């Protein structure tokens, strides 16, 4: 899937599938995607109840204007098979696999996917949350791009990376940045979307705003969230500004003029603009249009 076809994923909210009230409330939130969590946010004793809640939530109807993603438990856990069976019945937009370490994990997920009859075809997402995953990121992305349901999105798990490595996650994540940027670069090489990890202290809105600004500058496509109060700030931060949209329209319009049909570079209001800027402007306008369409679908 190209950048111009990919849906906006500015705000991706984790919702514990064990919390029926949270599942119901999620429908009314303006987040771009919901990750219905059967893994970390669900206690072992609540796994069966969470799967039942999820089945009922999807049976109640589609999630208008939101991507619906189910995070299953890991491949080697006793809950994985039951989670994937429930996901097949629910028919989400994607299945998110945690603790992906190697390309072989994506191949195992695809094989397990193919063993089920799905209500509707869905994509595959992968959590990158271990040192092994970072080290083998290209292998994971290559495996995810083979035949069958495609790997469409990477999700960074900063909490788990910090826990496993012992690297201090504070100070604007300066000690994690080289690893995070290496995964962003790999995602861009393979044409896969990538989402930043969560901000834990949802009461610290200023800290969240700083980290979201950092995420945007690092070229993440969006941010995973743990609280509804984080949705609107993320949506605003990852959306093109009105000034950027207007500039992009001017660039596209200028290159569309007959006198610039064969031009590789043009003078636009006193600045030199190349066709690479036209490509950037086209992507920005596609994102803007997708955001507007999502808003319209939610209002309908």
Short mmCIF file of C-alpha atoms in Angstrom, two decimals:
data_model
loop_
_atom_site.label_atom_id
_atom_site.label_comp_id
_atom_site.label_asym_id
_atom_site.label_seq_id
_atom_site.Cartn_x
_atom_site.Cartn_y
_atom_site.Cartn_z
CA UNK A 1 0.00 0.00 0.00
CA UNK A 2 1.43 3.40 -0.98
CA UNK A 3 1.44 6.48 1.24
CA UNK A 4 -1.29 8.00 -0.95
CA UNK A 5 -3.60 5.01 -0.38
CA UNK A 6 -2.94 4.42 3.32
CA UNK A 7 -5.62 5.59 5.77
CA UNK A 8 -4.66 8.22 8.36
CA UNK A 9 -3.32 6.74 11.58
CA UNK A 10 -2.62 9.86 13.58
CA UNK A 11 -4.24 8.57 16.78
CA UNK A 12 -4.31 4.84 17.56
CA UNK A 13 -5.93 4.10 20.90
CA UNK A 14 -5.39 0.92 22.90
CA UNK A 15 -8.62 -0.34 24.49
CA UNK A 16 -8.59 -3.35 26.85
CA UNK A 17 -11.00 -5.94 25.47
CA UNK A 18 -11.80 -6.95 29.05
CA UNK A 19 -13.45 -3.56 29.64
CA UNK A 20 -16.91 -3.69 28.05
CA UNK A 21 -17.63 -0.07 28.93
CA UNK A 22 -14.41 1.10 27.24
CA UNK A 23 -15.26 -0.94 24.14
CA UNK A 24 -18.61 0.82 23.87
CA UNK A 25 -17.13 4.27 24.46
CA UNK A 26 -14.43 3.76 21.81
CA UNK A 27 -17.02 4.07 19.04
CA UNK A 28 -17.67 7.71 19.96
CA UNK A 29 -14.03 8.77 20.03
CA UNK A 30 -12.43 10.62 17.09
CA UNK A 31 -9.36 8.37 16.99
CA UNK A 32 -8.25 7.10 13.59
CA UNK A 33 -7.83 3.53 14.82
CA UNK A 34 -8.62 1.39 17.84
CA UNK A 35 -6.42 -1.47 18.97
CA UNK A 36 -8.64 -3.86 20.89
CA UNK A 37 -6.14 -5.41 23.24
CA UNK A 38 -6.21 -9.05 24.26
CA UNK A 39 -2.60 -9.01 25.41
CA UNK A 40 -0.86 -6.81 28.01
CA UNK A 41 -3.94 -4.87 29.14
CA UNK A 42 -5.88 -8.06 29.96
CA UNK A 43 -5.14 -10.12 33.07
CA UNK A 44 -4.76 -13.88 32.50
CA UNK A 45 -7.99 -14.64 34.35
CA UNK A 46 -9.90 -12.22 32.09
CA UNK A 47 -8.76 -13.55 28.69
CA UNK A 48 -11.91 -15.58 28.01
CA UNK A 49 -14.19 -12.73 29.04
CA UNK A 50 -12.21 -10.33 26.86
CA UNK A 51 -12.68 -12.55 23.82
CA UNK A 52 -16.43 -12.73 24.49
CA UNK A 53 -16.62 -8.94 24.85
CA UNK A 54 -14.78 -8.50 21.58
CA UNK A 55 -17.08 -10.88 19.73
CA UNK A 56 -20.12 -8.96 21.00
CA UNK A 57 -18.60 -5.58 20.15
CA UNK A 58 -17.94 -6.53 16.52
CA UNK A 59 -21.32 -8.20 16.21
CA UNK A 60 -22.90 -4.86 17.17
CA UNK A 61 -21.75 -3.34 13.88
CA UNK A 62 -18.90 -1.62 12.08
CA UNK A 63 -16.75 1.07 13.64
CA UNK A 64 -17.58 4.09 11.49
CA UNK A 65 -14.55 6.07 10.42
CA UNK A 66 -12.12 4.01 12.51
CA UNK A 67 -9.76 1.19 11.70
CA UNK A 68 -10.43 -1.72 14.03
CA UNK A 69 -7.35 -3.72 15.02
CA UNK A 70 -7.13 -6.70 17.35
CA UNK A 71 -3.91 -7.24 19.28
CA UNK A 72 -3.60 -10.96 19.94
CA UNK A 73 -1.29 -12.63 22.42
CA UNK A 74 2.14 -13.79 21.30
CA UNK A 75 2.77 -16.76 19.04
CA UNK A 76 4.16 -18.95 21.81
CA UNK A 77 1.46 -18.22 24.38
CA UNK A 78 -1.47 -20.54 25.13
CA UNK A 79 -3.90 -17.75 24.18
CA UNK A 80 -2.67 -17.11 20.64
CA UNK A 81 -4.79 -19.77 18.90
CA UNK A 82 -7.99 -18.74 20.68
CA UNK A 83 -7.31 -15.05 20.00
CA UNK A 84 -6.78 -15.62 16.29
CA UNK A 85 -9.94 -17.72 16.08
CA UNK A 86 -11.93 -14.88 17.62
CA UNK A 87 -10.26 -12.36 15.30
CA UNK A 88 -11.25 -14.45 12.28
CA UNK A 89 -14.90 -14.37 13.40
CA UNK A 90 -14.83 -10.65 14.19
CA UNK A 91 -13.24 -9.55 10.90
CA UNK A 92 -11.08 -6.58 11.99
CA UNK A 93 -9.11 -4.35 9.62
CA UNK A 94 -5.86 -5.79 10.97
CA UNK A 95 -4.36 -8.21 13.47
CA UNK A 96 -1.49 -6.87 15.58
CA UNK A 97 1.11 -9.43 16.69
CA UNK A 98 3.23 -8.57 19.74
CA UNK A 99 6.82 -9.62 20.40
CA UNK A 100 7.80 -10.06 16.75
CA UNK A 101 11.52 -10.86 16.80
CA UNK A 102 12.42 -12.35 13.42
CA UNK A 103 11.07 -12.78 9.94
CA UNK A 104 10.07 -16.32 10.86
CA UNK A 105 7.51 -14.88 13.27
CA UNK A 106 5.73 -13.15 10.40
CA UNK A 107 5.77 -16.38 8.41
CA UNK A 108 4.26 -18.27 11.36
CA UNK A 109 1.56 -15.61 11.74
CA UNK A 110 0.72 -15.81 8.05
CA UNK A 111 0.50 -19.62 8.23
CA UNK A 112 -1.82 -19.41 11.25
CA UNK A 113 -3.91 -16.76 9.49
CA UNK A 114 -4.33 -19.03 6.48
CA UNK A 115 -5.65 -21.86 8.64
CA UNK A 116 -8.81 -19.87 9.44
CA UNK A 117 -11.83 -18.77 7.44
CA UNK A 118 -12.06 -15.03 7.88
CA UNK A 119 -15.22 -12.95 7.95
CA UNK A 120 -13.25 -10.41 5.90
CA UNK A 121 -9.64 -10.17 4.80
CA UNK A 122 -7.46 -8.04 7.01
CA UNK A 123 -3.90 -6.77 7.15
CA UNK A 124 -1.10 -7.63 9.54
CA UNK A 125 0.58 -5.29 12.00
CA UNK A 126 3.70 -6.09 14.04
CA UNK A 127 4.94 -4.83 17.40
CA UNK A 128 8.63 -3.91 17.41
CA UNK A 129 9.46 -4.01 21.10
CA UNK A 130 12.60 -6.11 21.58
CA UNK A 131 16.30 -5.73 20.88
CA UNK A 132 16.05 -8.78 18.63
CA UNK A 133 13.32 -7.11 16.55
CA UNK A 134 15.34 -3.93 16.08
CA UNK A 135 18.39 -5.97 15.06
CA UNK A 136 16.36 -8.00 12.53
CA UNK A 137 14.02 -5.25 11.34
CA UNK A 138 14.80 -5.63 7.63
CA UNK A 139 14.31 -9.38 7.86
CA UNK A 140 10.91 -8.84 9.49
CA UNK A 141 9.86 -6.34 6.84
CA UNK A 142 11.00 -8.58 3.98
CA UNK A 143 9.05 -11.51 5.43
CA UNK A 144 6.01 -9.28 5.88
CA UNK A 145 6.02 -8.29 2.22
CA UNK A 146 5.69 -11.78 0.77
CA UNK A 147 2.55 -13.37 -0.65
CA UNK A 148 -0.59 -13.43 1.46
CA UNK A 149 -1.90 -10.81 3.88
CA UNK A 150 0.68 -8.05 3.89
CA UNK A 151 2.49 -6.44 6.78
CA UNK A 152 1.02 -2.96 6.63
CA UNK A 153 2.15 -1.29 9.86
CA UNK A 154 4.85 -1.42 12.53
CA UNK A 155 4.07 -0.39 16.10
CA UNK A 156 6.92 0.64 18.39
CA UNK A 157 6.80 -0.65 21.96
CA UNK A 158 9.06 1.78 23.76
CA UNK A 159 8.15 0.53 27.24
CA UNK A 160 9.25 -3.01 26.44
CA UNK A 161 12.40 -1.86 24.66
CA UNK A 162 13.42 0.19 27.69
CA UNK A 163 12.57 -2.68 30.05
CA UNK A 164 14.57 -5.27 28.11
CA UNK A 165 17.64 -3.15 27.43
CA UNK A 166 17.74 -1.08 30.62
CA UNK A 167 18.09 2.09 28.55
CA UNK A 168 16.71 5.18 30.30
CA UNK A 169 13.55 6.26 28.40
CA UNK A 170 13.43 9.85 29.74
CA UNK A 171 15.31 13.01 28.72
CA UNK A 172 13.26 13.30 25.53
CA UNK A 173 14.16 9.66 24.73
CA UNK A 174 17.63 10.72 23.62
CA UNK A 175 19.14 7.32 24.39
CA UNK A 176 16.41 5.49 22.45
CA UNK A 177 16.39 7.80 19.42
CA UNK A 178 19.06 6.00 17.36
CA UNK A 179 17.11 2.74 17.58
CA UNK A 180 13.76 4.39 16.91
CA UNK A 181 15.09 6.23 13.87
CA UNK A 182 16.62 3.03 12.50
CA UNK A 183 13.19 1.40 12.55
CA UNK A 184 11.56 4.46 10.96
CA UNK A 185 14.14 4.36 8.17
CA UNK A 186 13.54 0.65 7.59
CA UNK A 187 9.78 1.19 7.47
CA UNK A 188 10.23 3.91 4.86
CA UNK A 189 12.50 1.69 2.75
CA UNK A 190 9.82 -1.01 2.66
CA UNK A 191 6.81 1.30 2.31
CA UNK A 192 5.23 0.28 5.61
CA UNK A 193 3.49 2.63 8.05
CA UNK A 194 5.00 3.08 11.51
CA UNK A 195 3.46 4.24 14.78
CA UNK A 196 5.28 5.64 17.78
CA UNK A 197 4.97 4.12 21.26
CA UNK A 198 2.75 5.35 24.06
CA UNK A 199 3.19 8.22 26.51
CA UNK A 200 2.45 6.70 29.92
CA UNK A 201 1.72 9.74 32.10
CA UNK A 202 -1.54 10.87 30.52
CA UNK A 203 -1.96 13.53 33.23
CA UNK A 204 1.21 15.24 31.94
CA UNK A 205 -0.27 16.91 28.90
CA UNK A 206 2.74 19.17 28.33
CA UNK A 207 5.08 16.19 28.28
CA UNK A 208 2.78 14.38 25.87
CA UNK A 209 2.70 17.41 23.56
CA UNK A 210 6.52 17.53 23.47
CA UNK A 211 6.78 13.85 22.64
CA UNK A 212 4.11 14.07 19.92
CA UNK A 213 5.99 16.97 18.35
CA UNK A 214 9.11 14.82 18.41
CA UNK A 215 7.19 11.94 16.81
CA UNK A 216 6.03 14.16 13.95
CA UNK A 217 9.57 15.39 13.30
CA UNK A 218 10.86 11.81 13.33
CA UNK A 219 8.37 11.00 10.51
CA UNK A 220 6.18 8.57 12.42
CA UNK A 221 2.74 8.24 10.84
CA UNK A 222 0.99 8.54 14.18
CA UNK A 223 1.14 7.67 17.84
CA UNK A 224 -0.32 4.88 19.93
CA UNK A 225 -2.33 6.18 22.87
CA UNK A 226 -3.58 4.91 26.22
CA UNK A 227 -6.18 7.54 27.13
CA UNK A 228 -8.99 9.33 25.24
CA UNK A 229 -7.62 12.74 26.29
CA UNK A 230 -4.61 12.10 24.03
CA UNK A 231 -6.66 11.63 20.86
CA UNK A 232 -7.36 15.22 19.84
CA UNK A 233 -3.78 16.49 20.43
CA UNK A 234 -2.41 13.63 18.34
CA UNK A 235 -4.92 14.26 15.56
CA UNK A 236 -3.95 17.92 15.43
CA UNK A 237 -0.20 17.30 15.54
CA UNK A 238 -0.12 14.69 12.78
CA UNK A 239 -2.52 16.51 10.44
CA UNK A 240 -1.16 18.93 7.83
CA UNK A 241 -1.60 22.53 8.91
CA UNK A 242 -3.82 24.85 6.84
CA UNK A 243 -0.70 26.71 5.68
CA UNK A 244 0.95 23.46 4.58
CA UNK A 245 -2.19 22.41 2.70
CA UNK A 246 -2.39 25.75 0.90
CA UNK A 247 1.31 25.59 -0.04
CA UNK A 248 0.88 22.05 -1.36
CA UNK A 249 -2.08 23.14 -3.48
CA UNK A 250 -0.02 25.96 -4.96
CA UNK A 251 2.79 23.54 -5.85
CA UNK A 252 0.42 21.05 -7.48
CA UNK A 253 -1.39 23.82 -9.33
CA UNK A 254 1.85 25.36 -10.59
CA UNK A 255 3.15 22.10 -12.03
CA UNK A 256 -0.25 21.46 -13.63
CA UNK A 257 -0.01 24.69 -15.64
CA UNK A 258 0.61 24.05 -19.38
CA UNK A 259 3.79 26.14 -19.41
CA UNK A 260 5.33 23.84 -16.77
CA UNK A 261 4.28 20.52 -18.31
CA UNK A 262 7.85 19.39 -19.00
CA UNK A 263 9.63 21.38 -16.31
CA UNK A 264 11.75 19.67 -13.68
CA UNK A 265 12.02 22.80 -11.58
CA UNK A 266 9.96 25.98 -11.50
CA UNK A 267 9.99 29.38 -9.83
CA UNK A 268 7.08 29.59 -7.41
CA UNK A 269 6.71 32.96 -5.72
CA UNK A 270 10.44 33.52 -5.64
CA UNK A 271 11.55 30.02 -4.59
CA UNK A 272 12.74 27.10 -6.63
CA UNK A 273 10.43 24.10 -6.49
CA UNK A 274 11.37 20.70 -7.91
CA UNK A 275 9.30 17.67 -8.81
CA UNK A 276 10.35 16.01 -5.56
CA UNK A 277 8.43 18.83 -3.87
CA UNK A 278 5.48 18.00 -6.13
CA UNK A 279 5.60 14.39 -4.86
CA UNK A 280 5.69 15.61 -1.26
CA UNK A 281 2.80 18.00 -1.91
CA UNK A 282 0.74 15.24 -3.52
CA UNK A 283 1.26 12.96 -0.50
CA UNK A 284 0.34 15.75 1.90
CA UNK A 285 -2.87 16.51 0.03
CA UNK A 286 -3.76 12.82 -0.09
CA UNK A 287 -3.39 12.66 3.70
CA UNK A 288 -5.44 15.84 4.11
CA UNK A 289 -8.21 14.45 1.89
CA UNK A 290 -8.21 11.13 3.77
CA UNK A 291 -8.55 12.96 7.09
CA UNK A 292 -11.43 15.01 5.72
CA UNK A 293 -13.12 11.87 4.39
CA UNK A 294 -12.72 10.13 7.74
CA UNK A 295 -14.32 13.06 9.51
CA UNK A 296 -17.21 13.05 7.04
CA UNK A 297 -17.79 9.30 7.50
CA UNK A 298 -17.96 9.72 11.26
CA UNK A 299 -20.43 12.59 10.93
CA UNK A 300 -22.72 10.63 8.59
#
